[in-house]
Amino acid sequence: MRRDSRISPFSIDDSHGYIDFTVLRPPSRPRSFHSILLDATRDHIVLADRAHPSQPLRLEGEEVMAGGYWMVWFLYKNMPWDIARFYRPDGLWTGYYVDVLEPVRWRNDDPATLETLVDLFLDVWITPRGKVIVLDEDEFEEAVAAGHLTLDQERHARGVLRNLLTSLADDTFPPSIVRNFAPQSKSEGSSEWR
């Protein structure tokens, strides 16, 4: 076990190593990512990485995502979404970010077989107090109008968003692993994420 110096103020057990994967947002070229692998099973993969948004995200007058923030991503096999917990550099959790995707796929419990994630533009931000904000609807509508998404992808994305909003209203989303995840700070003397 070693401490990854890229994470502050958290410590991390990076004994699972790193994972390289790609994300495609039609019609753009795939973007490659090199992330810390925290956990991998047949059902889920958990990754950590620094955020590199094209611009900071401010909601209700608060910055909730910017360069230098940390994100812990949770991917669930065959689910049409992923979800991340975002943390400011000082360790404060700012909320959840959900991407609407084509179903996430990999073989067995091998995260190295993670297939390209296809991002379908629609996103959801969930504040720590549970307020839900749908993001990027304008980008989605532009992509649909420009023909960057197939009719099946458009219908799929709208259905996934509808299901996510229903699950959020029913308090059955996010999954418990995501809700209960809490990194240990270096000051607490732990060298692992929980």
mmCIF file of C-alpha atoms in Angstrom:
data_model
loop_
_atom_site.group_PDB
_atom_site.id
_atom_site.type_symbol
_atom_site.label_atom_id
_atom_site.label_comp_id
_atom_site.label_asym_id
_atom_site.label_seq_id
_atom_site.Cartn_x
_atom_site.Cartn_y
_atom_site.Cartn_z
ATOM 1 C CA MET A 1 0.000 0.000 0.000
ATOM 2 C CA ARG A 2 1.242 3.465 -0.790
ATOM 3 C CA ARG A 3 -0.268 6.851 -0.512
ATOM 4 C CA ASP A 4 -1.156 8.526 -3.767
ATOM 5 C CA SER A 5 0.206 12.043 -3.517
ATOM 6 C CA ARG A 6 -2.398 13.245 -6.013
ATOM 7 C CA ILE A 7 -5.064 13.098 -3.319
ATOM 8 C CA SER A 8 -5.260 15.729 -0.649
ATOM 9 C CA PRO A 9 -6.503 15.917 2.065
ATOM 10 C CA PHE A 10 -7.329 12.217 1.708
ATOM 11 C CA SER A 11 -5.189 9.123 1.908
ATOM 12 C CA ILE A 12 -5.798 6.201 -0.372
ATOM 13 C CA ASP A 13 -4.982 2.552 -0.712
ATOM 14 C CA ASP A 14 -4.021 2.330 -4.364
ATOM 15 C CA SER A 15 -2.958 -1.316 -4.105
ATOM 16 C CA HIS A 16 -5.577 -2.156 -6.739
ATOM 17 C CA GLY A 17 -3.592 0.025 -9.148
ATOM 18 C CA TYR A 18 -4.884 2.200 -11.925
ATOM 19 C CA ILE A 19 -7.273 1.763 -14.813
ATOM 20 C CA ASP A 20 -7.273 3.277 -18.284
ATOM 21 C CA PHE A 21 -10.631 3.720 -19.984
ATOM 22 C CA THR A 22 -12.361 5.893 -22.553
ATOM 23 C CA VAL A 23 -15.478 8.029 -22.653
ATOM 24 C CA LEU A 24 -17.238 8.964 -25.889
ATOM 25 C CA ARG A 25 -19.708 11.815 -26.193
ATOM 26 C CA PRO A 26 -21.035 11.707 -29.774
ATOM 27 C CA PRO A 27 -19.835 12.909 -32.227
ATOM 28 C CA SER A 28 -16.520 13.750 -30.524
ATOM 29 C CA ARG A 29 -13.481 11.519 -30.391
ATOM 30 C CA PRO A 30 -13.154 9.319 -27.307
ATOM 31 C CA ARG A 31 -11.363 10.864 -24.321
ATOM 32 C CA SER A 32 -8.932 8.701 -22.367
ATOM 33 C CA PHE A 33 -8.716 8.623 -18.582
ATOM 34 C CA HIS A 34 -6.163 7.132 -16.176
ATOM 35 C CA SER A 35 -7.823 6.735 -12.773
ATOM 36 C CA ILE A 36 -7.089 5.155 -9.422
ATOM 37 C CA LEU A 37 -8.913 1.846 -9.045
ATOM 38 C CA LEU A 38 -10.432 1.613 -5.575
ATOM 39 C CA ASP A 39 -12.583 -1.502 -5.986
ATOM 40 C CA ALA A 40 -13.812 -3.887 -8.666
ATOM 41 C CA THR A 41 -16.325 -6.721 -8.455
ATOM 42 C CA ARG A 42 -18.647 -8.449 -10.901
ATOM 43 C CA ASP A 43 -21.239 -5.757 -10.122
ATOM 44 C CA HIS A 44 -19.399 -2.478 -9.641
ATOM 45 C CA ILE A 45 -16.167 -0.576 -10.219
ATOM 46 C CA VAL A 46 -15.075 2.333 -8.011
ATOM 47 C CA LEU A 47 -12.535 4.869 -9.313
ATOM 48 C CA ALA A 48 -10.968 8.068 -7.994
ATOM 49 C CA ASP A 49 -9.547 10.940 -9.996
ATOM 50 C CA ARG A 50 -9.076 14.679 -10.109
ATOM 51 C CA ALA A 51 -11.804 16.669 -11.837
ATOM 52 C CA HIS A 52 -10.885 18.545 -15.010
ATOM 53 C CA PRO A 53 -14.127 20.223 -16.078
ATOM 54 C CA SER A 54 -14.050 22.628 -19.027
ATOM 55 C CA GLN A 55 -15.340 25.246 -16.598
ATOM 56 C CA PRO A 56 -16.305 25.322 -12.920
ATOM 57 C CA LEU A 57 -19.885 24.361 -12.104
ATOM 58 C CA ARG A 58 -21.739 26.805 -9.886
ATOM 59 C CA LEU A 59 -25.226 26.023 -8.653
ATOM 60 C CA GLU A 60 -27.293 28.326 -6.490
ATOM 61 C CA GLY A 61 -24.288 30.611 -6.052
ATOM 62 C CA GLU A 62 -21.974 27.842 -4.819
ATOM 63 C CA GLU A 63 -19.052 26.295 -6.658
ATOM 64 C CA VAL A 64 -19.676 22.549 -6.586
ATOM 65 C CA MET A 65 -17.158 21.322 -9.175
ATOM 66 C CA ALA A 66 -13.890 22.767 -10.481
ATOM 67 C CA GLY A 67 -10.366 21.803 -11.440
ATOM 68 C CA GLY A 68 -8.560 20.302 -8.458
ATOM 69 C CA TYR A 69 -11.707 18.807 -6.959
ATOM 70 C CA TRP A 70 -11.718 15.066 -6.384
ATOM 71 C CA MET A 71 -14.336 12.682 -7.668
ATOM 72 C CA VAL A 72 -15.038 9.104 -6.709
ATOM 73 C CA TRP A 73 -16.892 7.356 -9.558
ATOM 74 C CA PHE A 74 -19.161 4.357 -9.137
ATOM 75 C CA LEU A 75 -19.913 2.262 -12.225
ATOM 76 C CA TYR A 76 -22.507 -0.499 -12.079
ATOM 77 C CA LYS A 77 -22.524 -3.304 -14.612
ATOM 78 C CA ASN A 78 -25.320 -2.998 -17.193
ATOM 79 C CA MET A 79 -26.641 0.211 -15.642
ATOM 80 C CA PRO A 80 -27.277 3.152 -18.014
ATOM 81 C CA TRP A 81 -25.631 5.680 -15.704
ATOM 82 C CA ASP A 82 -22.623 6.298 -13.518
ATOM 83 C CA ILE A 83 -22.477 8.386 -10.380
ATOM 84 C CA ALA A 84 -19.702 10.318 -8.657
ATOM 85 C CA ARG A 85 -19.225 11.939 -5.292
ATOM 86 C CA PHE A 86 -17.386 15.278 -5.658
ATOM 87 C CA TYR A 87 -15.058 16.713 -3.017
ATOM 88 C CA ARG A 88 -13.425 20.125 -2.789
ATOM 89 C CA PRO A 89 -9.638 20.144 -2.275
ATOM 90 C CA ASP A 90 -10.251 20.740 1.453
ATOM 91 C CA GLY A 91 -12.268 17.499 1.617
ATOM 92 C CA LEU A 92 -15.790 18.965 1.757
ATOM 93 C CA TRP A 93 -18.288 16.813 -0.147
ATOM 94 C CA THR A 94 -20.197 19.024 -2.607
ATOM 95 C CA GLY A 95 -22.693 16.552 -4.080
ATOM 96 C CA TYR A 96 -23.378 13.737 -6.518
ATOM 97 C CA TYR A 97 -23.013 13.940 -10.291
ATOM 98 C CA VAL A 98 -24.833 11.408 -12.471
ATOM 99 C CA ASP A 99 -24.119 10.821 -16.176
ATOM 100 C CA VAL A 100 -26.793 9.297 -18.412
ATOM 101 C CA LEU A 101 -24.995 6.643 -20.483
ATOM 102 C CA GLU A 102 -25.473 3.667 -22.685
ATOM 103 C CA PRO A 103 -25.299 0.587 -20.396
ATOM 104 C CA VAL A 104 -21.911 0.153 -18.700
ATOM 105 C CA ARG A 105 -20.199 -3.125 -19.555
ATOM 106 C CA TRP A 106 -17.135 -5.174 -18.565
ATOM 107 C CA ARG A 107 -16.350 -8.884 -18.340
ATOM 108 C CA ASN A 108 -16.542 -10.825 -15.085
ATOM 109 C CA ASP A 109 -14.781 -8.865 -12.324
ATOM 110 C CA ASP A 110 -12.003 -7.533 -14.580
ATOM 111 C CA PRO A 111 -12.054 -3.717 -14.701
ATOM 112 C CA ALA A 112 -9.474 -3.789 -17.507
ATOM 113 C CA THR A 113 -12.269 -5.023 -19.793
ATOM 114 C CA LEU A 114 -14.402 -1.918 -19.183
ATOM 115 C CA GLU A 115 -15.864 -0.933 -22.541
ATOM 116 C CA THR A 116 -15.967 2.658 -23.775
ATOM 117 C CA LEU A 117 -18.523 4.661 -21.805
ATOM 118 C CA VAL A 118 -20.955 6.414 -24.165
ATOM 119 C CA ASP A 119 -22.131 9.673 -22.581
ATOM 120 C CA LEU A 120 -25.595 10.732 -23.765
ATOM 121 C CA PHE A 121 -25.281 14.376 -22.636
ATOM 122 C CA LEU A 122 -27.927 14.470 -19.886
ATOM 123 C CA ASP A 123 -26.600 14.797 -16.335
ATOM 124 C CA VAL A 124 -28.049 15.196 -12.863
ATOM 125 C CA TRP A 125 -26.567 17.036 -9.876
ATOM 126 C CA ILE A 126 -27.783 16.090 -6.399
ATOM 127 C CA THR A 127 -26.889 18.434 -3.565
ATOM 128 C CA PRO A 128 -25.934 17.094 -0.122
ATOM 129 C CA ARG A 129 -29.400 18.242 1.007
ATOM 130 C CA GLY A 130 -31.044 16.166 -1.732
ATOM 131 C CA LYS A 131 -32.041 18.874 -4.202
ATOM 132 C CA VAL A 132 -32.019 17.514 -7.765
ATOM 133 C CA ILE A 133 -30.913 19.630 -10.736
ATOM 134 C CA VAL A 134 -30.982 18.314 -14.321
ATOM 135 C CA LEU A 135 -27.968 19.567 -16.297
ATOM 136 C CA ASP A 136 -27.055 19.867 -19.978
ATOM 137 C CA GLU A 137 -30.579 19.557 -21.383
ATOM 138 C CA ASP A 138 -29.647 22.253 -23.906
ATOM 139 C CA GLU A 139 -26.604 20.254 -25.079
ATOM 140 C CA PHE A 140 -28.781 17.142 -25.350
ATOM 141 C CA GLU A 141 -31.389 18.952 -27.475
ATOM 142 C CA GLU A 142 -28.639 20.400 -29.696
ATOM 143 C CA ALA A 143 -27.114 16.926 -30.162
ATOM 144 C CA VAL A 144 -30.530 15.497 -31.068
ATOM 145 C CA ALA A 145 -31.233 18.335 -33.532
ATOM 146 C CA ALA A 146 -27.785 17.913 -35.120
ATOM 147 C CA GLY A 147 -28.267 14.158 -35.543
ATOM 148 C CA HIS A 148 -25.395 13.251 -33.210
ATOM 149 C CA LEU A 149 -27.629 10.767 -31.369
ATOM 150 C CA THR A 150 -29.696 8.038 -32.952
ATOM 151 C CA LEU A 151 -33.427 7.922 -32.276
ATOM 152 C CA ASP A 152 -32.803 4.897 -30.019
ATOM 153 C CA GLN A 153 -30.132 6.808 -28.062
ATOM 154 C CA GLU A 154 -32.456 9.803 -27.691
ATOM 155 C CA ARG A 155 -35.321 7.653 -26.396
ATOM 156 C CA HIS A 156 -32.955 5.691 -24.159
ATOM 157 C CA ALA A 157 -31.490 8.867 -22.614
ATOM 158 C CA ARG A 158 -34.921 10.390 -21.955
ATOM 159 C CA GLY A 159 -36.106 7.125 -20.365
ATOM 160 C CA VAL A 160 -33.011 6.812 -18.173
ATOM 161 C CA LEU A 161 -33.408 10.395 -16.968
ATOM 162 C CA ARG A 162 -37.096 9.788 -16.203
ATOM 163 C CA ASN A 163 -36.225 6.610 -14.245
ATOM 164 C CA LEU A 164 -33.439 8.363 -12.324
ATOM 165 C CA LEU A 165 -35.750 11.213 -11.331
ATOM 166 C CA THR A 166 -38.394 8.714 -10.197
ATOM 167 C CA SER A 167 -35.826 6.750 -8.159
ATOM 168 C CA LEU A 168 -34.550 9.971 -6.590
ATOM 169 C CA ALA A 169 -38.090 11.008 -5.667
ATOM 170 C CA ASP A 170 -38.682 7.531 -4.175
ATOM 171 C CA ASP A 171 -35.345 7.783 -2.291
ATOM 172 C CA THR A 172 -34.104 4.528 -3.868
ATOM 173 C CA PHE A 173 -31.150 6.242 -5.577
ATOM 174 C CA PRO A 174 -28.181 6.589 -5.143
ATOM 175 C CA PRO A 175 -27.238 3.020 -4.200
ATOM 176 C CA SER A 176 -26.182 2.445 -0.589
ATOM 177 C CA ILE A 177 -22.504 1.900 -1.498
ATOM 178 C CA VAL A 178 -22.468 5.404 -2.964
ATOM 179 C CA ARG A 179 -24.449 6.992 -0.126
ATOM 180 C CA ASN A 180 -22.287 5.402 2.566
ATOM 181 C CA PHE A 181 -18.888 5.986 0.965
ATOM 182 C CA ALA A 182 -16.690 8.244 3.084
ATOM 183 C CA PRO A 183 -12.970 8.826 2.553
ATOM 184 C CA GLN A 184 -10.691 8.967 5.553
ATOM 185 C CA SER A 185 -8.768 12.183 5.955
ATOM 186 C CA LYS A 186 -5.022 12.077 6.492
ATOM 187 C CA SER A 187 -5.524 13.808 9.819
ATOM 188 C CA GLU A 188 -7.573 10.830 11.005
ATOM 189 C CA GLY A 189 -4.513 8.657 10.547
ATOM 190 C CA SER A 190 -5.998 6.269 8.023
ATOM 191 C CA SER A 191 -4.266 5.323 4.813
ATOM 192 C CA GLU A 192 -7.359 3.983 3.099
ATOM 193 C CA TRP A 193 -10.582 5.163 1.578
ATOM 194 C CA ARG A 194 -13.636 3.562 3.105
#
